[in-house]
Amino acid sequence: MVLLRFAPSPTGPLHLGGLRMALYNHLYARKHGGKWIMRIEDTDSTRFVPGAVDGIRHALHWAGLEYDYGPGKEGPHAPYFQSERLDLYRDYAKKLLETGNAYRCFCSMDKLTVTRERLARTGSNSTYDKTCLHLSDEEVARKVKAGEKFIVRINDSFLPNRPPADDLVFGQLKDAHASLATDPVLLKTDQFPTYHLASVVDDHEMGITHVLRGEEWLPSLPLHLDLYTHLNLTPPQFAHIPILLNADGSKMSKRNGDVQVIDYIRRGWEPEAILNWLALAGWGARHEPTPSSESSSSSPSSPSLTPSPKSGSHSHIHHPIQIQSAPDSTHIMTLPQLISEFDLSSLTQRSSSLDVTKLEYINKHHLMIKWSDEEGLEKLASRVHNLIKERFPKSQYTDVERIKHAIRLLDGRLTNIQDISVHAPWLFIEPDLTSPEAEAILSKIKTKLSESHIREVLITLHAIIQSKASTHESWGSFISQPNGEILAQLDIREQLGLTKSITKPFLMLLVRYALTGMKDGPGLLDVIRVVGPEVTMKRLLDARPS
């Protein structure tokens, strides 16, 4: 069975890159009838943030990405915190020590720094001179017995014979051991593992079949494959996912609040839209695998495991022939559709930027899908109910039914459900006719109508509305024909002695000013229908110039 793992570190809130990685694990597992684990990589206690795990779980649950095993969902692969698996890592380190594929290093941090600087001055690419590799067994035993602190390093003096590295996104890759530190550390002085050892051990012990992780781990792949070979273990299949960039091409950072999932939750974005947006960032065109004859590890043109120095560029990678178009970056897709169509081979080999304008477009269409049926509309209105009440605490029109009317009325104007109060505050409170926007509208109206004419128009329209609202039948007729009846009633120019330059749309602008205080908005008849005849009449009179 296909089994994947999402392995975040509890170092703060989940960010968009982490959510995207969890999403890709979810999509691949579900498409292939498999499962996925959430494993917490918490071996660096200095970076641990209390509450981070709960925050990650909350973000995944909000997004609808339910892992099969992990914290809160015990299963056959427990424990799911690496800090609870330390004995396991030490056992594997012991195996490597016994076979000579690893050794203890007793050098102090100061000595290591001096050694590294000395080697650099000589032009050497080495970062360590292997001093402790040459200690005798007796010397090592004496130091251990004396309680000297040590780290465990892999011995890279003789590289194992193994197949070339192969990646589900980048294809066959030429090993680049030269980019690695000399004899990388596997166990630290506190006997906690580094990522290199812990990830290899856990992925094997948990039976992981596919590892989807960030492109930043691509240079470490040869080390990890070496460890699998030294331990006589079969490695999983790897897929390294290119990173996400900001819209300006800069690297996204966990330290920036605008990349934290919790900020998107608070802002009111639809989880389906966020997943849609993230999934399509980097979803390029499906392609055939690079022929092995063209990408042999012995070929001088084979891609290196070392990332290109230019962000988002991998000139050393064979770009396969594209044969089928993938969804464009604003294609509207539900989670089941994403699962059905997802293909790792369709991911691009370059970094992708996140454009919030695309999110707005995608979110708008997911909202329209939701409010297309009564149940979805009810859920949306209920979700934003408390926010509307907080925004307009003195309003008597903040019930769920009024909010449902608002959603229908604003229809395609809403890109975010929380923007109801921005686009149509007049649905809940009296329009602010002192706002700069309202005053600009009135100034435009006054270029053609005197204050006395404005008062006459508003009073006359008030009388018309009052007469129509007197019986249910006439009021129903008045608002049943989109704009037709009200346009006819607005043709009062002759009886008021107005010039022909005062067009019906100009008079409708005056009515919109009185009812909403805003230049743009839903159809005027729809506004009157929702606010009702009483409120309409009151606002027409209130808008009269003093």
PDB file of N, CA, C and O in Angstrom, residues 336-401:
ATOM      1  N   PRO A 336     -11.911  16.663  -4.471  1.00  0.00           N
ATOM      2  CA  PRO A 336     -12.025  15.404  -5.221  1.00  0.00           C
ATOM      3  C   PRO A 336     -11.478  15.518  -6.645  1.00  0.00           C
ATOM      4  O   PRO A 336     -10.865  14.569  -7.155  1.00  0.00           O
ATOM      5  N   GLN A 337     -11.679  16.663  -7.284  1.00  0.00           N
ATOM      6  CA  GLN A 337     -11.142  16.850  -8.630  1.00  0.00           C
ATOM      7  C   GLN A 337      -9.616  16.913  -8.615  1.00  0.00           C
ATOM      8  O   GLN A 337      -8.951  16.366  -9.500  1.00  0.00           O
ATOM      9  N   LEU A 338      -9.062  17.571  -7.607  1.00  0.00           N
ATOM     10  CA  LEU A 338      -7.609  17.633  -7.481  1.00  0.00           C
ATOM     11  C   LEU A 338      -7.035  16.234  -7.298  1.00  0.00           C
ATOM     12  O   LEU A 338      -6.004  15.881  -7.892  1.00  0.00           O
ATOM     13  N   ILE A 339      -7.692  15.431  -6.466  1.00  0.00           N
ATOM     14  CA  ILE A 339      -7.235  14.058  -6.236  1.00  0.00           C
ATOM     15  C   ILE A 339      -7.260  13.271  -7.541  1.00  0.00           C
ATOM     16  O   ILE A 339      -6.313  12.559  -7.883  1.00  0.00           O
ATOM     17  N   SER A 340      -8.346  13.407  -8.270  1.00  0.00           N
ATOM     18  CA  SER A 340      -8.516  12.646  -9.506  1.00  0.00           C
ATOM     19  C   SER A 340      -7.467  12.999 -10.558  1.00  0.00           C
ATOM     20  O   SER A 340      -6.959  12.122 -11.262  1.00  0.00           O
ATOM     21  N   GLU A 341      -7.098  14.264 -10.652  1.00  0.00           N
ATOM     22  CA  GLU A 341      -6.219  14.710 -11.732  1.00  0.00           C
ATOM     23  C   GLU A 341      -4.753  14.852 -11.339  1.00  0.00           C
ATOM     24  O   GLU A 341      -3.891  15.046 -12.195  1.00  0.00           O
ATOM     25  N   PHE A 342      -4.442  14.771 -10.048  1.00  0.00           N
ATOM     26  CA  PHE A 342      -3.075  15.042  -9.603  1.00  0.00           C
ATOM     27  C   PHE A 342      -2.096  14.009 -10.151  1.00  0.00           C
ATOM     28  O   PHE A 342      -2.362  12.813 -10.159  1.00  0.00           O
ATOM     29  N   ASP A 343      -0.942  14.506 -10.574  1.00  0.00           N
ATOM     30  CA  ASP A 343       0.110  13.645 -11.112  1.00  0.00           C
ATOM     31  C   ASP A 343       1.446  14.302 -10.785  1.00  0.00           C
ATOM     32  O   ASP A 343       1.714  15.428 -11.204  1.00  0.00           O
ATOM     33  N   LEU A 344       2.271  13.596 -10.044  1.00  0.00           N
ATOM     34  CA  LEU A 344       3.567  14.165  -9.668  1.00  0.00           C
ATOM     35  C   LEU A 344       4.398  14.549 -10.883  1.00  0.00           C
ATOM     36  O   LEU A 344       5.146  15.526 -10.852  1.00  0.00           O
ATOM     37  N   SER A 345       4.260  13.791 -11.958  1.00  0.00           N
ATOM     38  CA  SER A 345       5.067  14.082 -13.141  1.00  0.00           C
ATOM     39  C   SER A 345       4.644  15.372 -13.828  1.00  0.00           C
ATOM     40  O   SER A 345       5.331  15.855 -14.730  1.00  0.00           O
ATOM     41  N   SER A 346       3.512  15.931 -13.390  1.00  0.00           N
ATOM     42  CA  SER A 346       3.060  17.186 -13.991  1.00  0.00           C
ATOM     43  C   SER A 346       3.583  18.411 -13.251  1.00  0.00           C
ATOM     44  O   SER A 346       3.359  19.543 -13.683  1.00  0.00           O
ATOM     45  N   LEU A 347       4.282  18.200 -12.141  1.00  0.00           N
ATOM     46  CA  LEU A 347       4.830  19.344 -11.408  1.00  0.00           C
ATOM     47  C   LEU A 347       6.021  19.916 -12.164  1.00  0.00           C
ATOM     48  O   LEU A 347       6.840  19.178 -12.713  1.00  0.00           O
ATOM     49  N   THR A 348       6.100  21.222 -12.169  1.00  0.00           N
ATOM     50  CA  THR A 348       7.218  21.864 -12.855  1.00  0.00           C
ATOM     51  C   THR A 348       8.503  21.690 -12.062  1.00  0.00           C
ATOM     52  O   THR A 348       8.482  21.388 -10.870  1.00  0.00           O
ATOM     53  N   GLN A 349       9.619  21.896 -12.732  1.00  0.00           N
ATOM     54  CA  GLN A 349      10.921  21.775 -12.080  1.00  0.00           C
ATOM     55  C   GLN A 349      11.476  23.144 -11.700  1.00  0.00           C
ATOM     56  O   GLN A 349      12.676  23.293 -11.499  1.00  0.00           O
ATOM     57  N   ARG A 350      10.613  24.108 -11.597  1.00  0.00           N
ATOM     58  CA  ARG A 350      11.055  25.455 -11.218  1.00  0.00           C
ATOM     59  C   ARG A 350      10.165  25.970 -10.092  1.00  0.00           C
ATOM     60  O   ARG A 350       9.045  25.502  -9.899  1.00  0.00           O
ATOM     61  N   SER A 351      10.663  26.931  -9.377  1.00  0.00           N
ATOM     62  CA  SER A 351       9.904  27.532  -8.290  1.00  0.00           C
ATOM     63  C   SER A 351       8.698  28.282  -8.844  1.00  0.00           C
ATOM     64  O   SER A 351       8.721  28.769  -9.972  1.00  0.00           O
ATOM     65  N   SER A 352       7.650  28.364  -8.043  1.00  0.00           N
ATOM     66  CA  SER A 352       6.414  29.008  -8.480  1.00  0.00           C
ATOM     67  C   SER A 352       6.040  30.123  -7.516  1.00  0.00           C
ATOM     68  O   SER A 352       6.245  30.010  -6.309  1.00  0.00           O
ATOM     69  N   SER A 353       5.503  31.200  -8.074  1.00  0.00           N
ATOM     70  CA  SER A 353       5.096  32.327  -7.230  1.00  0.00           C
ATOM     71  C   SER A 353       3.619  32.242  -6.907  1.00  0.00           C
ATOM     72  O   SER A 353       2.822  31.685  -7.666  1.00  0.00           O
ATOM     73  N   LEU A 354       3.262  32.790  -5.769  1.00  0.00           N
ATOM     74  CA  LEU A 354       1.867  32.864  -5.342  1.00  0.00           C
ATOM     75  C   LEU A 354       1.352  34.275  -5.584  1.00  0.00           C
ATOM     76  O   LEU A 354       1.891  35.242  -5.058  1.00  0.00           O
ATOM     77  N   ASP A 355       0.308  34.368  -6.367  1.00  0.00           N
ATOM     78  CA  ASP A 355      -0.283  35.652  -6.720  1.00  0.00           C
ATOM     79  C   ASP A 355      -1.641  35.756  -6.035  1.00  0.00           C
ATOM     80  O   ASP A 355      -2.554  34.972  -6.312  1.00  0.00           O
ATOM     81  N   VAL A 356      -1.789  36.709  -5.117  1.00  0.00           N
ATOM     82  CA  VAL A 356      -3.030  36.818  -4.349  1.00  0.00           C
ATOM     83  C   VAL A 356      -4.211  37.194  -5.239  1.00  0.00           C
ATOM     84  O   VAL A 356      -5.360  36.888  -4.904  1.00  0.00           O
ATOM     85  N   THR A 357      -3.965  37.831  -6.380  1.00  0.00           N
ATOM     86  CA  THR A 357      -5.079  38.148  -7.276  1.00  0.00           C
ATOM     87  C   THR A 357      -5.690  36.863  -7.849  1.00  0.00           C
ATOM     88  O   THR A 357      -6.890  36.816  -8.123  1.00  0.00           O
ATOM     89  N   LYS A 358      -4.870  35.846  -8.019  1.00  0.00           N
ATOM     90  CA  LYS A 358      -5.397  34.554  -8.460  1.00  0.00           C
ATOM     91  C   LYS A 358      -6.228  33.925  -7.353  1.00  0.00           C
ATOM     92  O   LYS A 358      -7.262  33.296  -7.619  1.00  0.00           O
ATOM     93  N   LEU A 359      -5.780  34.084  -6.104  1.00  0.00           N
ATOM     94  CA  LEU A 359      -6.565  33.567  -4.981  1.00  0.00           C
ATOM     95  C   LEU A 359      -7.917  34.255  -4.928  1.00  0.00           C
ATOM     96  O   LEU A 359      -8.946  33.605  -4.672  1.00  0.00           O
ATOM     97  N   GLU A 360      -7.954  35.553  -5.145  1.00  0.00           N
ATOM     98  CA  GLU A 360      -9.227  36.281  -5.118  1.00  0.00           C
ATOM     99  C   GLU A 360     -10.187  35.727  -6.171  1.00  0.00           C
ATOM    100  O   GLU A 360     -11.377  35.527  -5.896  1.00  0.00           O
ATOM    101  N   TYR A 361      -9.674  35.486  -7.351  1.00  0.00           N
ATOM    102  CA  TYR A 361     -10.507  34.941  -8.430  1.00  0.00           C
ATOM    103  C   TYR A 361     -11.013  33.545  -8.056  1.00  0.00           C
ATOM    104  O   TYR A 361     -12.206  33.241  -8.198  1.00  0.00           O
ATOM    105  N   ILE A 362     -10.113  32.703  -7.587  1.00  0.00           N
ATOM    106  CA  ILE A 362     -10.487  31.331  -7.234  1.00  0.00           C
ATOM    107  C   ILE A 362     -11.468  31.322  -6.068  1.00  0.00           C
ATOM    108  O   ILE A 362     -12.463  30.586  -6.067  1.00  0.00           O
ATOM    109  N   ASN A 363     -11.205  32.174  -5.060  1.00  0.00           N
ATOM    110  CA  ASN A 363     -12.072  32.217  -3.885  1.00  0.00           C
ATOM    111  C   ASN A 363     -13.486  32.667  -4.253  1.00  0.00           C
ATOM    112  O   ASN A 363     -14.481  32.132  -3.767  1.00  0.00           O
ATOM    113  N   LYS A 364     -13.554  33.648  -5.123  1.00  0.00           N
ATOM    114  CA  LYS A 364     -14.853  34.161  -5.576  1.00  0.00           C
ATOM    115  C   LYS A 364     -15.686  33.044  -6.196  1.00  0.00           C
ATOM    116  O   LYS A 364     -16.889  32.920  -5.906  1.00  0.00           O
ATOM    117  N   HIS A 365     -15.071  32.212  -6.999  1.00  0.00           N
ATOM    118  CA  HIS A 365     -15.818  31.155  -7.669  1.00  0.00           C
ATOM    119  C   HIS A 365     -16.171  30.002  -6.731  1.00  0.00           C
ATOM    120  O   HIS A 365     -17.226  29.377  -6.881  1.00  0.00           O
ATOM    121  N   HIS A 366     -15.325  29.750  -5.738  1.00  0.00           N
ATOM    122  CA  HIS A 366     -15.690  28.736  -4.741  1.00  0.00           C
ATOM    123  C   HIS A 366     -16.847  29.238  -3.877  1.00  0.00           C
ATOM    124  O   HIS A 366     -17.707  28.441  -3.460  1.00  0.00           O
ATOM    125  N   LEU A 367     -16.884  30.535  -3.603  1.00  0.00           N
ATOM    126  CA  LEU A 367     -18.023  31.109  -2.886  1.00  0.00           C
ATOM    127  C   LEU A 367     -19.306  30.929  -3.698  1.00  0.00           C
ATOM    128  O   LEU A 367     -20.357  30.563  -3.152  1.00  0.00           O
ATOM    129  N   MET A 368     -19.233  31.194  -4.977  1.00  0.00           N
ATOM    130  CA  MET A 368     -20.412  31.070  -5.834  1.00  0.00           C
ATOM    131  C   MET A 368     -20.922  29.633  -5.869  1.00  0.00           C
ATOM    132  O   MET A 368     -22.134  29.389  -5.907  1.00  0.00           O
ATOM    133  N   ILE A 369     -19.998  28.674  -5.838  1.00  0.00           N
ATOM    134  CA  ILE A 369     -20.400  27.265  -5.779  1.00  0.00           C
ATOM    135  C   ILE A 369     -21.145  26.990  -4.478  1.00  0.00           C
ATOM    136  O   ILE A 369     -22.174  26.302  -4.464  1.00  0.00           O
ATOM    137  N   LYS A 370     -20.631  27.542  -3.381  1.00  0.00           N
ATOM    138  CA  LYS A 370     -21.229  27.270  -2.074  1.00  0.00           C
ATOM    139  C   LYS A 370     -22.611  27.871  -1.923  1.00  0.00           C
ATOM    140  O   LYS A 370     -23.517  27.247  -1.376  1.00  0.00           O
ATOM    141  N   TRP A 371     -22.799  29.111  -2.380  1.00  0.00           N
ATOM    142  CA  TRP A 371     -24.103  29.729  -2.140  1.00  0.00           C
ATOM    143  C   TRP A 371     -25.111  29.401  -3.242  1.00  0.00           C
ATOM    144  O   TRP A 371     -26.201  29.947  -3.282  1.00  0.00           O
ATOM    145  N   SER A 372     -24.723  28.480  -4.130  1.00  0.00           N
ATOM    146  CA  SER A 372     -25.660  28.087  -5.180  1.00  0.00           C
ATOM    147  C   SER A 372     -26.780  27.191  -4.669  1.00  0.00           C
ATOM    148  O   SER A 372     -27.777  26.990  -5.348  1.00  0.00           O
ATOM    149  N   ASP A 373     -26.614  26.625  -3.467  1.00  0.00           N
ATOM    150  CA  ASP A 373     -27.703  25.859  -2.865  1.00  0.00           C
ATOM    151  C   ASP A 373     -27.983  26.394  -1.471  1.00  0.00           C
ATOM    152  O   ASP A 373     -27.140  27.044  -0.842  1.00  0.00           O
ATOM    153  N   GLU A 374     -29.166  26.130  -0.982  1.00  0.00           N
ATOM    154  CA  GLU A 374     -29.633  26.729   0.269  1.00  0.00           C
ATOM    155  C   GLU A 374     -28.777  26.318   1.459  1.00  0.00           C
ATOM    156  O   GLU A 374     -28.483  27.126   2.343  1.00  0.00           O
ATOM    157  N   GLU A 375     -28.363  25.065   1.494  1.00  0.00           N
ATOM    158  CA  GLU A 375     -27.546  24.593   2.614  1.00  0.00           C
ATOM    159  C   GLU A 375     -26.211  25.324   2.668  1.00  0.00           C
ATOM    160  O   GLU A 375     -25.754  25.755   3.733  1.00  0.00           O
ATOM    161  N   GLY A 376     -25.563  25.460   1.497  1.00  0.00           N
ATOM    162  CA  GLY A 376     -24.290  26.161   1.451  1.00  0.00           C
ATOM    163  C   GLY A 376     -24.437  27.619   1.811  1.00  0.00           C
ATOM    164  O   GLY A 376     -23.593  28.194   2.512  1.00  0.00           O
ATOM    165  N   LEU A 377     -25.525  28.237   1.350  1.00  0.00           N
ATOM    166  CA  LEU A 377     -25.788  29.642   1.668  1.00  0.00           C
ATOM    167  C   LEU A 377     -25.981  29.820   3.167  1.00  0.00           C
ATOM    168  O   LEU A 377     -25.455  30.771   3.763  1.00  0.00           O
ATOM    169  N   GLU A 378     -26.721  28.908   3.774  1.00  0.00           N
ATOM    170  CA  GLU A 378     -26.968  28.971   5.226  1.00  0.00           C
ATOM    171  C   GLU A 378     -25.659  28.865   6.002  1.00  0.00           C
ATOM    172  O   GLU A 378     -25.433  29.603   6.969  1.00  0.00           O
ATOM    173  N   LYS A 379     -24.778  27.968   5.586  1.00  0.00           N
ATOM    174  CA  LYS A 379     -23.497  27.784   6.281  1.00  0.00           C
ATOM    175  C   LYS A 379     -22.624  29.036   6.160  1.00  0.00           C
ATOM    176  O   LYS A 379     -21.984  29.448   7.135  1.00  0.00           O
ATOM    177  N   LEU A 380     -22.602  29.619   4.977  1.00  0.00           N
ATOM    178  CA  LEU A 380     -21.803  30.833   4.789  1.00  0.00           C
ATOM    179  C   LEU A 380     -22.316  31.969   5.662  1.00  0.00           C
ATOM    180  O   LEU A 380     -21.536  32.664   6.320  1.00  0.00           O
ATOM    181  N   ALA A 381     -23.641  32.154   5.667  1.00  0.00           N
ATOM    182  CA  ALA A 381     -24.233  33.239   6.450  1.00  0.00           C
ATOM    183  C   ALA A 381     -23.993  33.021   7.943  1.00  0.00           C
ATOM    184  O   ALA A 381     -23.684  33.965   8.682  1.00  0.00           O
ATOM    185  N   SER A 382     -24.124  31.787   8.396  1.00  0.00           N
ATOM    186  CA  SER A 382     -23.916  31.479   9.812  1.00  0.00           C
ATOM    187  C   SER A 382     -22.453  31.704  10.195  1.00  0.00           C
ATOM    188  O   SER A 382     -22.156  32.163  11.301  1.00  0.00           O
ATOM    189  N   ARG A 383     -21.551  31.372   9.270  1.00  0.00           N
ATOM    190  CA  ARG A 383     -20.124  31.515   9.558  1.00  0.00           C
ATOM    191  C   ARG A 383     -19.722  32.958   9.778  1.00  0.00           C
ATOM    192  O   ARG A 383     -18.853  33.272  10.600  1.00  0.00           O
ATOM    193  N   VAL A 384     -20.341  33.869   9.027  1.00  0.00           N
ATOM    194  CA  VAL A 384     -19.954  35.279   9.093  1.00  0.00           C
ATOM    195  C   VAL A 384     -20.873  36.071  10.024  1.00  0.00           C
ATOM    196  O   VAL A 384     -20.673  37.273  10.213  1.00  0.00           O
ATOM    197  N   HIS A 385     -21.846  35.395  10.633  1.00  0.00           N
ATOM    198  CA  HIS A 385     -22.859  36.076  11.455  1.00  0.00           C
ATOM    199  C   HIS A 385     -22.234  36.874  12.596  1.00  0.00           C
ATOM    200  O   HIS A 385     -22.529  38.070  12.779  1.00  0.00           O
ATOM    201  N   ASN A 386     -21.367  36.224  13.381  1.00  0.00           N
ATOM    202  CA  ASN A 386     -20.765  36.911  14.533  1.00  0.00           C
ATOM    203  C   ASN A 386     -19.907  38.097  14.099  1.00  0.00           C
ATOM    204  O   ASN A 386     -19.877  39.135  14.774  1.00  0.00           O
ATOM    205  N   LEU A 387     -19.218  37.939  12.973  1.00  0.00           N
ATOM    206  CA  LEU A 387     -18.378  39.034  12.475  1.00  0.00           C
ATOM    207  C   LEU A 387     -19.227  40.250  12.107  1.00  0.00           C
ATOM    208  O   LEU A 387     -18.857  41.391  12.414  1.00  0.00           O
ATOM    209  N   ILE A 388     -20.370  40.012  11.471  1.00  0.00           N
ATOM    210  CA  ILE A 388     -21.266  41.112  11.102  1.00  0.00           C
ATOM    211  C   ILE A 388     -21.825  41.783  12.353  1.00  0.00           C
ATOM    212  O   ILE A 388     -21.916  43.025  12.419  1.00  0.00           O
ATOM    213  N   LYS A 389     -22.165  40.984  13.344  1.00  0.00           N
ATOM    214  CA  LYS A 389     -22.686  41.568  14.600  1.00  0.00           C
ATOM    215  C   LYS A 389     -21.621  42.416  15.286  1.00  0.00           C
ATOM    216  O   LYS A 389     -21.932  43.468  15.856  1.00  0.00           O
ATOM    217  N   GLU A 390     -20.372  41.962  15.248  1.00  0.00           N
ATOM    218  CA  GLU A 390     -19.292  42.741  15.846  1.00  0.00           C
ATOM    219  C   GLU A 390     -19.036  44.031  15.060  1.00  0.00           C
ATOM    220  O   GLU A 390     -18.730  45.067  15.647  1.00  0.00           O
ATOM    221  N   ARG A 391     -19.186  43.929  13.754  1.00  0.00           N
ATOM    222  CA  ARG A 391     -18.938  45.102  12.904  1.00  0.00           C
ATOM    223  C   ARG A 391     -20.030  46.163  13.059  1.00  0.00           C
ATOM    224  O   ARG A 391     -19.761  47.358  12.994  1.00  0.00           O
ATOM    225  N   PHE A 392     -21.268  45.698  13.278  1.00  0.00           N
ATOM    226  CA  PHE A 392     -22.395  46.624  13.401  1.00  0.00           C
ATOM    227  C   PHE A 392     -23.178  46.303  14.686  1.00  0.00           C
ATOM    228  O   PHE A 392     -24.290  45.764  14.629  1.00  0.00           O
ATOM    229  N   PRO A 393     -22.589  46.590  15.849  1.00  0.00           N
ATOM    230  CA  PRO A 393     -23.195  46.173  17.126  1.00  0.00           C
ATOM    231  C   PRO A 393     -24.552  46.799  17.419  1.00  0.00           C
ATOM    232  O   PRO A 393     -25.334  46.232  18.184  1.00  0.00           O
ATOM    233  N   LYS A 394     -24.860  47.939  16.848  1.00  0.00           N
ATOM    234  CA  LYS A 394     -26.118  48.619  17.153  1.00  0.00           C
ATOM    235  C   LYS A 394     -27.198  48.361  16.104  1.00  0.00           C
ATOM    236  O   LYS A 394     -28.311  48.890  16.210  1.00  0.00           O
ATOM    237  N   SER A 395     -26.874  47.563  15.118  1.00  0.00           N
ATOM    238  CA  SER A 395     -27.829  47.312  14.032  1.00  0.00           C
ATOM    239  C   SER A 395     -28.866  46.270  14.430  1.00  0.00           C
ATOM    240  O   SER A 395     -28.565  45.312  15.142  1.00  0.00           O
ATOM    241  N   GLN A 396     -30.082  46.451  13.945  1.00  0.00           N
ATOM    242  CA  GLN A 396     -31.145  45.465  14.156  1.00  0.00           C
ATOM    243  C   GLN A 396     -31.298  44.555  12.938  1.00  0.00           C
ATOM    244  O   GLN A 396     -32.196  43.730  12.875  1.00  0.00           O
ATOM    245  N   TYR A 397     -30.397  44.705  11.975  1.00  0.00           N
ATOM    246  CA  TYR A 397     -30.518  43.953  10.729  1.00  0.00           C
ATOM    247  C   TYR A 397     -29.339  42.993  10.524  1.00  0.00           C
ATOM    248  O   TYR A 397     -28.890  42.797   9.398  1.00  0.00           O
ATOM    249  N   THR A 398     -28.842  42.403  11.595  1.00  0.00           N
ATOM    250  CA  THR A 398     -27.685  41.515  11.446  1.00  0.00           C
ATOM    251  C   THR A 398     -28.052  40.046  11.606  1.00  0.00           C
ATOM    252  O   THR A 398     -27.196  39.213  11.890  1.00  0.00           O
ATOM    253  N   ASP A 399     -29.305  39.707  11.421  1.00  0.00           N
ATOM    254  CA  ASP A 399     -29.714  38.309  11.536  1.00  0.00           C
ATOM    255  C   ASP A 399     -29.209  37.518  10.321  1.00  0.00           C
ATOM    256  O   ASP A 399     -28.813  38.079   9.301  1.00  0.00           O
ATOM    257  N   VAL A 400     -29.240  36.197  10.439  1.00  0.00           N
ATOM    258  CA  VAL A 400     -28.725  35.322   9.383  1.00  0.00           C
ATOM    259  C   VAL A 400     -29.485  35.526   8.072  1.00  0.00           C
ATOM    260  O   VAL A 400     -28.895  35.496   6.992  1.00  0.00           O
ATOM    261  N   GLU A 401     -30.792  35.724   8.162  1.00  0.00           N
ATOM    262  CA  GLU A 401     -31.576  35.903   6.940  1.00  0.00           C
ATOM    263  C   GLU A 401     -31.130  37.148   6.171  1.00  0.00           C
ATOM    264  O   GLU A 401     -31.040  37.138   4.947  1.00  0.00           O
TER     265      GLU A 401
END
